mmCIF file of C-alpha atoms in Angstrom:
data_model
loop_
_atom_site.group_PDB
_atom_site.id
_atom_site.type_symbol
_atom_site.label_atom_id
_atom_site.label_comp_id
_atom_site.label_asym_id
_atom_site.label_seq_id
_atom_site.Cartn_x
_atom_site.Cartn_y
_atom_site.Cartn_z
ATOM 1 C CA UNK A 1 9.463 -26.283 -20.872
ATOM 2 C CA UNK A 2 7.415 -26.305 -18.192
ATOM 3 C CA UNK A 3 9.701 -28.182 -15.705
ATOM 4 C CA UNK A 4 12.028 -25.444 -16.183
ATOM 5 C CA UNK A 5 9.748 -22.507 -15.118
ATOM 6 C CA UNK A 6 11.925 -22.133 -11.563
ATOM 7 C CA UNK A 7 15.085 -23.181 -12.965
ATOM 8 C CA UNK A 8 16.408 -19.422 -11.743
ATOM 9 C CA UNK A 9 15.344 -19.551 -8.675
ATOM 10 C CA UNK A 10 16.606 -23.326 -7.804
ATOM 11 C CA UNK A 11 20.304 -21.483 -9.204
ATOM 12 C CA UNK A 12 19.881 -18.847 -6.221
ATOM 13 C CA UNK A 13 21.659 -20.744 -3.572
ATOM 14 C CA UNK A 14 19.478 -19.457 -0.769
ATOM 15 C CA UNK A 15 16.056 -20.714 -2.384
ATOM 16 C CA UNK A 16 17.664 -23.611 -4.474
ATOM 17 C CA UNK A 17 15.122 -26.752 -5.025
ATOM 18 C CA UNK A 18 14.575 -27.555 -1.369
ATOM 19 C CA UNK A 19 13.830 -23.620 -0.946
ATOM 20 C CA UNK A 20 11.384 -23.741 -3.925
ATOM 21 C CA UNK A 21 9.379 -26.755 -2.494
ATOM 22 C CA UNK A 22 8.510 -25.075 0.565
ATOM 23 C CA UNK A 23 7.428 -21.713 -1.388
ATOM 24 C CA UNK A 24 4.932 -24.114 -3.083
ATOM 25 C CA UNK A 25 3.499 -25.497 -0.064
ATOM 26 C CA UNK A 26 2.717 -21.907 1.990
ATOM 27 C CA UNK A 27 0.250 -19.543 1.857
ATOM 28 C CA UNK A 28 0.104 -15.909 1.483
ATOM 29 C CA UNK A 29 -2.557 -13.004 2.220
ATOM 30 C CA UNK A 30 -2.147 -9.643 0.261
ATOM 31 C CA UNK A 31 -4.426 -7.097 1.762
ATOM 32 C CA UNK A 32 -5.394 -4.453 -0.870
ATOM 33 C CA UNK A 33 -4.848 -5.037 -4.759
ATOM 34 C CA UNK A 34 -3.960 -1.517 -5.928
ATOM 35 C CA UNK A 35 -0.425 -0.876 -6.987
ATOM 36 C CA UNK A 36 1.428 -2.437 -4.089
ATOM 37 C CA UNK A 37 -0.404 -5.438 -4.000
ATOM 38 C CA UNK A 38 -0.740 -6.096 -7.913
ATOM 39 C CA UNK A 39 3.097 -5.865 -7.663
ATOM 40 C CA UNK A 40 3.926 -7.965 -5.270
ATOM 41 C CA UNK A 41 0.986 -10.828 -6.521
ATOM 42 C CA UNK A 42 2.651 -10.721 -9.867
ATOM 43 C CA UNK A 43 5.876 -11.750 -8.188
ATOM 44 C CA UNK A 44 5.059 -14.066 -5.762
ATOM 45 C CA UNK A 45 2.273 -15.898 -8.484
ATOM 46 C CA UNK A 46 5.718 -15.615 -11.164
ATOM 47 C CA UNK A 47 7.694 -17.264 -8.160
ATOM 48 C CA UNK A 48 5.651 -20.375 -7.468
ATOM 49 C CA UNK A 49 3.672 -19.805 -4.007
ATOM 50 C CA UNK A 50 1.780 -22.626 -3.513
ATOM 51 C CA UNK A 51 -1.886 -20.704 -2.467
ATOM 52 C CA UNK A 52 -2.362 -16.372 -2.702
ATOM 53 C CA UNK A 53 -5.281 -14.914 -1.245
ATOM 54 C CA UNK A 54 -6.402 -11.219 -2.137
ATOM 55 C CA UNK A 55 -9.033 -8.803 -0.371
ATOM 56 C CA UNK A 56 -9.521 -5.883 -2.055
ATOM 57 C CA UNK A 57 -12.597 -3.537 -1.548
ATOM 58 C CA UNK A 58 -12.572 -1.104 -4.450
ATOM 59 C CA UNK A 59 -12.697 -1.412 -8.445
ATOM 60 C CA UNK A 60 -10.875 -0.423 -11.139
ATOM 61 C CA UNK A 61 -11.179 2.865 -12.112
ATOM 62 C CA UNK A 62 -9.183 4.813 -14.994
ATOM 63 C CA UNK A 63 -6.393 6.435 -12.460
ATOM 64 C CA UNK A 64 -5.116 3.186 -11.578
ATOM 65 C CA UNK A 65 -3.839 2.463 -14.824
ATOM 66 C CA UNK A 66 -0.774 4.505 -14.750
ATOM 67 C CA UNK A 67 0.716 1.876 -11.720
ATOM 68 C CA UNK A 68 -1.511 -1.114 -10.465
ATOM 69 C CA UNK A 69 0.251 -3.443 -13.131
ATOM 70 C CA UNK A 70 -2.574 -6.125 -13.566
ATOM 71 C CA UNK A 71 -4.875 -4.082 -15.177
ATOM 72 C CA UNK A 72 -6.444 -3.030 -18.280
ATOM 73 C CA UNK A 73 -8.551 -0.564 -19.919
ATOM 74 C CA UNK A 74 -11.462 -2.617 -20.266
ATOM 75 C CA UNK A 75 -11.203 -3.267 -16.464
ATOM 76 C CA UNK A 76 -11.554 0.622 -15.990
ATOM 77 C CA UNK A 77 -14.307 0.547 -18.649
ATOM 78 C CA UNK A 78 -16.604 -2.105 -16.665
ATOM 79 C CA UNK A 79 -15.637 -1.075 -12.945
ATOM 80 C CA UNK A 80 -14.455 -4.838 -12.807
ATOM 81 C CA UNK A 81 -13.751 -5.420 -8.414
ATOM 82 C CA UNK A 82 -9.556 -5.366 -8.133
ATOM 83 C CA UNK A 83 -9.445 -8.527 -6.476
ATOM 84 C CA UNK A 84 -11.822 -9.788 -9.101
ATOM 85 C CA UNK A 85 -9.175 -8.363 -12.264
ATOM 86 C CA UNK A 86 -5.936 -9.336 -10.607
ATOM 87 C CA UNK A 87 -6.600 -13.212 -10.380
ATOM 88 C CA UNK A 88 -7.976 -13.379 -13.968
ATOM 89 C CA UNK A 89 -4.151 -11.968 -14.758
ATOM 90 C CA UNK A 90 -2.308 -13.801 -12.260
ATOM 91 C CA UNK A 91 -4.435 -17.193 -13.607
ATOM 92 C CA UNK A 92 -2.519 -16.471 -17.122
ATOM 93 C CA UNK A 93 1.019 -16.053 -15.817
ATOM 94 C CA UNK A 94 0.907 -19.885 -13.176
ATOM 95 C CA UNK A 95 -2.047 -22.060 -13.530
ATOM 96 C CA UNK A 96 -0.199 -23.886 -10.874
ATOM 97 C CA UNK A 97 -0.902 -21.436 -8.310
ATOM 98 C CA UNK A 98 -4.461 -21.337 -5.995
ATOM 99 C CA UNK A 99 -5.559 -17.352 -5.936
ATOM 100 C CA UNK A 100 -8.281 -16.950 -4.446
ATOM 101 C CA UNK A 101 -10.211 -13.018 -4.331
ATOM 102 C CA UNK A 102 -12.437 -11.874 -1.850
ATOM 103 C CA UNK A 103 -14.300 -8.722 -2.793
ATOM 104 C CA UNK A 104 -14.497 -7.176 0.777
ATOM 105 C CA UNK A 105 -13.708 -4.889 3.284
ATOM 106 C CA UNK A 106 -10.950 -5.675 5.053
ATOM 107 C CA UNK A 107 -12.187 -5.513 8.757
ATOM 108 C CA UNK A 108 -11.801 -7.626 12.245
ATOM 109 C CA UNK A 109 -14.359 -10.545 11.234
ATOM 110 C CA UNK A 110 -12.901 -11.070 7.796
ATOM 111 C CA UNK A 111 -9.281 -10.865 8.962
ATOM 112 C CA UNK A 112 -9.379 -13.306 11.637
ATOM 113 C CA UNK A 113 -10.741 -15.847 9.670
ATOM 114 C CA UNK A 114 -8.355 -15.740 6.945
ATOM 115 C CA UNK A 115 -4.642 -14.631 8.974
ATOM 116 C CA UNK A 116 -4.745 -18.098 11.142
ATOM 117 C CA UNK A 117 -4.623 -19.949 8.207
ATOM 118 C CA UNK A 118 -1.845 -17.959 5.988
ATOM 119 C CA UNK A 119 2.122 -17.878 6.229
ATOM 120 C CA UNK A 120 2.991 -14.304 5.915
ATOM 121 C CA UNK A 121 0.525 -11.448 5.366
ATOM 122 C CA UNK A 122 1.812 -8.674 3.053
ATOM 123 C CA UNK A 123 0.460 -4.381 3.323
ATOM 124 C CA UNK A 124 -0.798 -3.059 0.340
ATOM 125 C CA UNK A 125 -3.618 -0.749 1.798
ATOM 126 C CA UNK A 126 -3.875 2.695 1.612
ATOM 127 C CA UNK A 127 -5.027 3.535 5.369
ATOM 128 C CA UNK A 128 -3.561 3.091 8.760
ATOM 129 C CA UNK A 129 -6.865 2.130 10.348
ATOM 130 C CA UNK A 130 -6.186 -1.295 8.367
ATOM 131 C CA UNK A 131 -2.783 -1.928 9.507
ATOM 132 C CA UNK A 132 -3.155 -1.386 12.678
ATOM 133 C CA UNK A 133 -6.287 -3.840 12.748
ATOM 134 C CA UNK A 134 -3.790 -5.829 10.661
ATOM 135 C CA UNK A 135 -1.171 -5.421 13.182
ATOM 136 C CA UNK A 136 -3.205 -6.768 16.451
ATOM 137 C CA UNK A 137 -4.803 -9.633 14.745
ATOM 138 C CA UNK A 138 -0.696 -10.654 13.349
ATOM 139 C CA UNK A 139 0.266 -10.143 16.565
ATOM 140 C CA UNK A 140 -2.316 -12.677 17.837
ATOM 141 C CA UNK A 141 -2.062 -15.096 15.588
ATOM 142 C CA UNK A 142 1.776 -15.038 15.650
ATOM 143 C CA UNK A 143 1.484 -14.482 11.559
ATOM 144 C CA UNK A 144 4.874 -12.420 10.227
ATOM 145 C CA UNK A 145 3.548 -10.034 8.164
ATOM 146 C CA UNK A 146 5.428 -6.706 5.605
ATOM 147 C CA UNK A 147 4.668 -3.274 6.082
ATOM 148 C CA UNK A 148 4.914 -1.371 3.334
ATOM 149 C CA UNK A 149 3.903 2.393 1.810
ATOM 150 C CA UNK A 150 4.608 4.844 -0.845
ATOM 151 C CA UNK A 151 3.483 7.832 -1.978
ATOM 152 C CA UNK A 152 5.591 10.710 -4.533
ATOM 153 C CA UNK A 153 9.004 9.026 -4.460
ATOM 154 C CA UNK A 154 8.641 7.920 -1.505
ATOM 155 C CA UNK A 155 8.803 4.820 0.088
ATOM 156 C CA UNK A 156 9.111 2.413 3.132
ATOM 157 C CA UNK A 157 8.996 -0.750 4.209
ATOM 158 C CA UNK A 158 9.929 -2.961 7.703
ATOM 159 C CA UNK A 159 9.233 -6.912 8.565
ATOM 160 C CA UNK A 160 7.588 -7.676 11.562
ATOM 161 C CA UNK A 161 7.535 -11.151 12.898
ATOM 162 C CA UNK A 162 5.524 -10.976 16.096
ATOM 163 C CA UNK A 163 7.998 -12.112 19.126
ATOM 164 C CA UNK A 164 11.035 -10.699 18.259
ATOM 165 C CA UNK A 165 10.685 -7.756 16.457
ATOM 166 C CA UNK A 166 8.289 -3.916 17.476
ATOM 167 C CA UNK A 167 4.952 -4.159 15.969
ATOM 168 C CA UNK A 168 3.625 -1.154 13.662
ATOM 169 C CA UNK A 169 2.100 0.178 17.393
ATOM 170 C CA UNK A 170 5.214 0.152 19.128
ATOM 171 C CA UNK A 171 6.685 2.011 15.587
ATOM 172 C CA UNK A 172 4.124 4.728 15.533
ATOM 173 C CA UNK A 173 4.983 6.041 18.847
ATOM 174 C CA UNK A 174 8.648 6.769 17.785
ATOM 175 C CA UNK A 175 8.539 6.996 14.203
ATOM 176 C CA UNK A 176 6.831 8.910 11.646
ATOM 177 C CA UNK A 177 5.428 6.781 9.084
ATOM 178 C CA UNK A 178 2.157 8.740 8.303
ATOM 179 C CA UNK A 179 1.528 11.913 5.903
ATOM 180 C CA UNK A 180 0.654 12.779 2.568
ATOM 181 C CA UNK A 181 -1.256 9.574 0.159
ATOM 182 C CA UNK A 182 -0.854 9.060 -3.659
ATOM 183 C CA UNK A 183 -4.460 10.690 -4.166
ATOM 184 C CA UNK A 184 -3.355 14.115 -2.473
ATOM 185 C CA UNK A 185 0.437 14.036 -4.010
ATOM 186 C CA UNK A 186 0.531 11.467 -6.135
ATOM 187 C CA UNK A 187 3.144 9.087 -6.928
ATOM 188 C CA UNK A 188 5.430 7.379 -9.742
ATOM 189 C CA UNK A 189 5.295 3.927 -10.335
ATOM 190 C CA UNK A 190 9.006 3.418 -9.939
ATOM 191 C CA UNK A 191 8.573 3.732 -6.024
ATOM 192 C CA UNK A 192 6.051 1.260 -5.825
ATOM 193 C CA UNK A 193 8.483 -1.349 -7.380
ATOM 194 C CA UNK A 194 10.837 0.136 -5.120
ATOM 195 C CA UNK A 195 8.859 -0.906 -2.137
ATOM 196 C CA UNK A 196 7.402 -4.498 -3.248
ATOM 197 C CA UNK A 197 11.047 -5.513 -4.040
ATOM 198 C CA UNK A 198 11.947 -5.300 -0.674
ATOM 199 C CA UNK A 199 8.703 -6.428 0.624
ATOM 200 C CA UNK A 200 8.956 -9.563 -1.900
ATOM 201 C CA UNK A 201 12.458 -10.374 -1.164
ATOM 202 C CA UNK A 202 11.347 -10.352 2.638
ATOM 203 C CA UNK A 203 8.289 -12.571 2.043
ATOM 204 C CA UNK A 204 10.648 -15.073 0.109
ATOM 205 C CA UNK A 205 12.855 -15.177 3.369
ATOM 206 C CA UNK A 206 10.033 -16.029 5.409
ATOM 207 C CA UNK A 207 8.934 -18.732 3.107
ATOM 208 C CA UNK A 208 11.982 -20.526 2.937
ATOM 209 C CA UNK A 209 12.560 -20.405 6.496
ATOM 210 C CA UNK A 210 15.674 -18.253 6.167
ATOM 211 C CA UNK A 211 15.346 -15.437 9.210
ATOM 212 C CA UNK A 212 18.859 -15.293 9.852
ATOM 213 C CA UNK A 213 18.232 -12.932 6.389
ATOM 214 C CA UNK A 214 15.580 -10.351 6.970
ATOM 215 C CA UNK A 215 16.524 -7.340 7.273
ATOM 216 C CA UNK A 216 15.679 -5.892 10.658
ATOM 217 C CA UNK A 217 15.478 -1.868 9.739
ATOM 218 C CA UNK A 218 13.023 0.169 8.151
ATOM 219 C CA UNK A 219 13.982 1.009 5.097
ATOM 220 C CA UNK A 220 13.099 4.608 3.403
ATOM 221 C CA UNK A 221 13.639 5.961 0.314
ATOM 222 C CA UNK A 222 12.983 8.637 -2.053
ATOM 223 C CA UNK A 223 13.845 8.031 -5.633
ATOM 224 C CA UNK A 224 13.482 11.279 -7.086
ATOM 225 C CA UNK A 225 16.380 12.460 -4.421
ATOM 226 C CA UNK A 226 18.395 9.861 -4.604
ATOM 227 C CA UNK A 227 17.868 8.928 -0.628
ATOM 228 C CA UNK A 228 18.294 6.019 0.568
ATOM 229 C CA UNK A 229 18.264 4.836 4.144
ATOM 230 C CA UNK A 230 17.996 1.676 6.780
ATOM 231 C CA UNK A 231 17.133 3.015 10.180
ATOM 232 C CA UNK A 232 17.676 0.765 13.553
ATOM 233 C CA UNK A 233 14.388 0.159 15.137
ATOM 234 C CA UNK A 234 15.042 -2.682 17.781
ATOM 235 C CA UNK A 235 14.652 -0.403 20.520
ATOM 236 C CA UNK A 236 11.332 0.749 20.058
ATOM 237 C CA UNK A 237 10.172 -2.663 20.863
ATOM 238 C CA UNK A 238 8.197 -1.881 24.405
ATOM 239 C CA UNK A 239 7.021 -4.122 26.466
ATOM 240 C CA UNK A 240 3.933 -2.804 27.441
ATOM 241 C CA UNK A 241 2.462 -2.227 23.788
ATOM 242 C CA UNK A 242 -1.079 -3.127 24.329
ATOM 243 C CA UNK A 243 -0.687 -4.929 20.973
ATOM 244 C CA UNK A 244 2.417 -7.006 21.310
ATOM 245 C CA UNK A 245 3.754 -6.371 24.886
ATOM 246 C CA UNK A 246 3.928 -8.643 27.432
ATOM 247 C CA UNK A 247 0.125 -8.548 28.310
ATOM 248 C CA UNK A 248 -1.448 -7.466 24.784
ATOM 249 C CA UNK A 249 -5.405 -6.587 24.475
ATOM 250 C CA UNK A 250 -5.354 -6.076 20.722
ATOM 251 C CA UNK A 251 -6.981 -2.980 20.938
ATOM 252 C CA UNK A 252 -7.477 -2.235 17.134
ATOM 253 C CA UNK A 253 -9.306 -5.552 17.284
ATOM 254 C CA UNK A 254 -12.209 -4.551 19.377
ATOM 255 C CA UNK A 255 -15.691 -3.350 18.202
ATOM 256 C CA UNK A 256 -15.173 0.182 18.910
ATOM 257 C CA UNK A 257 -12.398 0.209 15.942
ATOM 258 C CA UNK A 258 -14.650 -1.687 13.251
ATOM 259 C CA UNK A 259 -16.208 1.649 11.453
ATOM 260 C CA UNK A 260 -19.077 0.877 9.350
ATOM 261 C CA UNK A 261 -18.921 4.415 7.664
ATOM 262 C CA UNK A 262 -15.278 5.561 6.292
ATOM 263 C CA UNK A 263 -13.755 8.042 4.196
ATOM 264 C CA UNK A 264 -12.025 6.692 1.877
ATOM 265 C CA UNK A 265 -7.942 8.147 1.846
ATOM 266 C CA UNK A 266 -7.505 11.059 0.091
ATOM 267 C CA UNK A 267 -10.869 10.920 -2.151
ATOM 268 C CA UNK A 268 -14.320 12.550 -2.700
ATOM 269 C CA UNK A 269 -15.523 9.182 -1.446
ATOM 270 C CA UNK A 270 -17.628 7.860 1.584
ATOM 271 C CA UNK A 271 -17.879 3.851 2.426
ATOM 272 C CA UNK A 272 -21.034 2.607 4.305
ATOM 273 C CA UNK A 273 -21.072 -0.720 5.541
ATOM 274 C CA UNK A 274 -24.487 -1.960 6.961
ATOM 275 C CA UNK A 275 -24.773 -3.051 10.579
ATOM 276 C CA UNK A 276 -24.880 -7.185 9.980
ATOM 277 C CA UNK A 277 -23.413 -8.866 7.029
ATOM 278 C CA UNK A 278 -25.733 -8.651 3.806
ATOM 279 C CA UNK A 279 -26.220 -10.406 0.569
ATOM 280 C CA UNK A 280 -27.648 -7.348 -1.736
ATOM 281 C CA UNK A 281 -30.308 -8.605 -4.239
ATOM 282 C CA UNK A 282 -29.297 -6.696 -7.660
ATOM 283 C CA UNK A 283 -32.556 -6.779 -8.403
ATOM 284 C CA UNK A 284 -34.420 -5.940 -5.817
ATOM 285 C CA UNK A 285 -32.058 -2.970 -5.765
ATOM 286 C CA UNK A 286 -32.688 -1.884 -9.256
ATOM 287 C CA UNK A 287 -36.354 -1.376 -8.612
ATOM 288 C CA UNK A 288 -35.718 1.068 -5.851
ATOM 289 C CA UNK A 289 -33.318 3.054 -8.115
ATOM 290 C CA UNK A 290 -34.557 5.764 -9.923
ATOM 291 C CA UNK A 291 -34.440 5.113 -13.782
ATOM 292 C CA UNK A 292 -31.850 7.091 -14.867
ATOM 293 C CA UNK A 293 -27.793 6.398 -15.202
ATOM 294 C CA UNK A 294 -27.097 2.824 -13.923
ATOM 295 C CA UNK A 295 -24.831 0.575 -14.852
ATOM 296 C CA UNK A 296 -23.607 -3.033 -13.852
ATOM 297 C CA UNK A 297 -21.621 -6.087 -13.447
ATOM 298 C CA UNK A 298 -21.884 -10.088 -11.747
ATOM 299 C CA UNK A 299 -20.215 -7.916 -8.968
ATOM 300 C CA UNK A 300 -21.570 -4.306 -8.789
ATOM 301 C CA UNK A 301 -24.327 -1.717 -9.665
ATOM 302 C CA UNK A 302 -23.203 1.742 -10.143
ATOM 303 C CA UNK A 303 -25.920 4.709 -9.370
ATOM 304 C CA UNK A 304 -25.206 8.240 -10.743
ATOM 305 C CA UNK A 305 -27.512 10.722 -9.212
ATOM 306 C CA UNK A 306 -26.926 14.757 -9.928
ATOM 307 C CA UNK A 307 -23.278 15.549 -8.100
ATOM 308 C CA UNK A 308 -22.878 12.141 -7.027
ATOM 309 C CA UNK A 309 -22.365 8.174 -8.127
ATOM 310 C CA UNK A 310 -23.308 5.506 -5.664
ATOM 311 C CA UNK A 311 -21.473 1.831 -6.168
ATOM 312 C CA UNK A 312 -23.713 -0.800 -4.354
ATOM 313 C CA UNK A 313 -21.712 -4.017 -4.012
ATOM 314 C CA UNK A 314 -22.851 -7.937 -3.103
ATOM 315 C CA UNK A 315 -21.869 -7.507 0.576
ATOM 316 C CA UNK A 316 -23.921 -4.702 1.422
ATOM 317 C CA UNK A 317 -21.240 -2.330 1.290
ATOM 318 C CA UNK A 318 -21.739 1.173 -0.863
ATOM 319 C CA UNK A 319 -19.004 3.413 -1.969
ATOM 320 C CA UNK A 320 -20.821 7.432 -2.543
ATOM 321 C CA UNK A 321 -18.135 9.123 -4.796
ATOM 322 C CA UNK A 322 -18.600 13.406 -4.315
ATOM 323 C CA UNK A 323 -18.180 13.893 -1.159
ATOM 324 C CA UNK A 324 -16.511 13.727 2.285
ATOM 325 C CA UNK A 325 -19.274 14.592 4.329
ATOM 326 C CA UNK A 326 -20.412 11.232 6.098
ATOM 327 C CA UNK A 327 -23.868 13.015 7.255
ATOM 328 C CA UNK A 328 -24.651 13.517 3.602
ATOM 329 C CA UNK A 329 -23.351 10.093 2.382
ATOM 330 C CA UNK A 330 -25.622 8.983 4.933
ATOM 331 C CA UNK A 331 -28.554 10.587 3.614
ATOM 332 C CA UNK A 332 -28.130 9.443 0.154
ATOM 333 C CA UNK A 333 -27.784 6.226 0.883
ATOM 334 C CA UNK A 334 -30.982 5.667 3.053
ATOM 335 C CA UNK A 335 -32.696 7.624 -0.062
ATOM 336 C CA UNK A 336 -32.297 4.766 -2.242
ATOM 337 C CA UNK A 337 -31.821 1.840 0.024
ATOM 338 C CA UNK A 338 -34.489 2.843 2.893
#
């Protein structure tokens, strides 16, 4: 019945029904809704969070299938947006749960309107550019937020909670978290699970209130090897991190760090975003496209054009799959769009 659907979780002593009536009443952002973040939605929707918001900028495509849980063939079929797929799933599985989906790029602007007024922000991008943006606008906002990453077997994760703990900028200047991605050496889908159980678990902590729990070590793993370890990071806390020391300028907040043109990780595949925020007109669009191999959705038109395909979304943004060359990407795109 449905008065029973938490029953489990009011048993866990640390949650119990106090516990489970402040999960309902916070908020949480989940930047990126590819494997990571389809994981972790799935188990925060299952657990009864009261609002989840996801940004995603990308669409479905046919290698996602083998990991990002909350989606289908069909998806793959019709290039449906991520964000756009995951909350028609994660409606089925709690219709008591707000999800709302923004289809964007995940950059200063959009971030800062949308941290101040969320709980706990959880990693599931693909790119450090992001997290650190992600990072300095936590930091300022005093948001806790989950770092996590796989790729292989491979996986980590670490909590921050801006005041007490070393930000991901303090981090990268003593510890190696970059490397290889899941498009240049793959990756199974047991080490995402791997990585969104911790990062879950952590979440829950911070949504009950219970800090006196997190784990303060990065955690590493690699499945395949049977590795496992929790690595002391207090130290690298510094004081004079320009994004969470004593006098912080954010630095991965200013305009100099917003790209408008971006490759995406570890893909054939070039982002442009236009100068000023746009509303595309699909059909306007259309008749400046050659007749020839288009396709569309409410959310996208897709473009393909000799050696490359072109993916114009709403926002003005245009993904040019076949290359890596930004000068190129460039010219294509002012072919069609002027």
């Amino acid at each position: 019945m449905a008065q029973d659907r938490y029953s489990r979780q009011h048993l866990f002593t640390p949650i119990g029904e106090k516990g489970q009536n402040k999960i309902k009443s916070k908020h949480v952002l989940i930047v990126g809704a590819g494997a990571l973040g389809t994981s972790s939605a799935e188990q925060l929707v299952r657990s009864g969070i009261g609002k989840l918001t996801i940004v995603d900028r990308d669409y479905v495509e046919w290698s996602n299938l083998q990991r990002q849980q909350l989606f289908d063939e069909e998806d793959a079929r019709s290039r449906t947006p991520k964000a756009v797929a995951a909350k028609k799933k994660l409606q089925l599985y709690n219709s008591e749960v707000t999800i709302e989906a923004h289809i964007m790029d995940a950059q200063r602007e959009e971030m800062e309107s949308l941290i101040p007024t969320v709980d706990v922000v959880l990693d599931a991008t693909d790119n450090f550019d992001t997290r650190m943006l992600l990072n300095d606008c936590c930091q300022k906002y005093a948001t806790p937020w989950i770092y996590g990453g796989c790729v292989g077997s491979h996986g980590m994760s670490f909590t921050i909670v801006p005041g007490e703990t070393p930000c991901l900028h303090c981090l990268l200047e003593s510890v190696p978290l970059g490397g290889a991605t899941c498009d240049t050496a793959g990756i199974i889908s047991p080490a995402v699970h791997m990585v969104t159980a911790h990062q879950v678990a952590e979440a829950l902590k911070l949504l009950v209130g219970d800090y006196d729990a997190l784990f303060h070590k990065l955690i590493t793993f690699d499945l395949w090897n049977h590795q496992y370890s929790a690595v002391k990071v207090g130290r690298a806390k510094n004081k004079d991190c320009p994004s969470c020391g004593e006098n912080p300028s954010y630095p991965f907040l200013s305009l100099e760090h917003q790209t408008k043109t971006a490759v995406l990780c570890g893909r054939d595949t070039v982002q442009i975003r236009p100068g000023q925020k746009v509303e595309r007109n699909f059909e306007e669009l259309k008749a400046a496209i050659p007749a020839g191999n288009v396709e569309e959705n409410p959310f996208l038109i897709s473009f393909q054009t000799n050696d490359y395909r072109m993916v114009f979304f709403k926002d003005g943004r245009v993904l040019i799959h076949g290359t890596k060359d930004v000068t190129e990407a460039r010219r294509l795109y002012h072919k069609v769009v002027g």
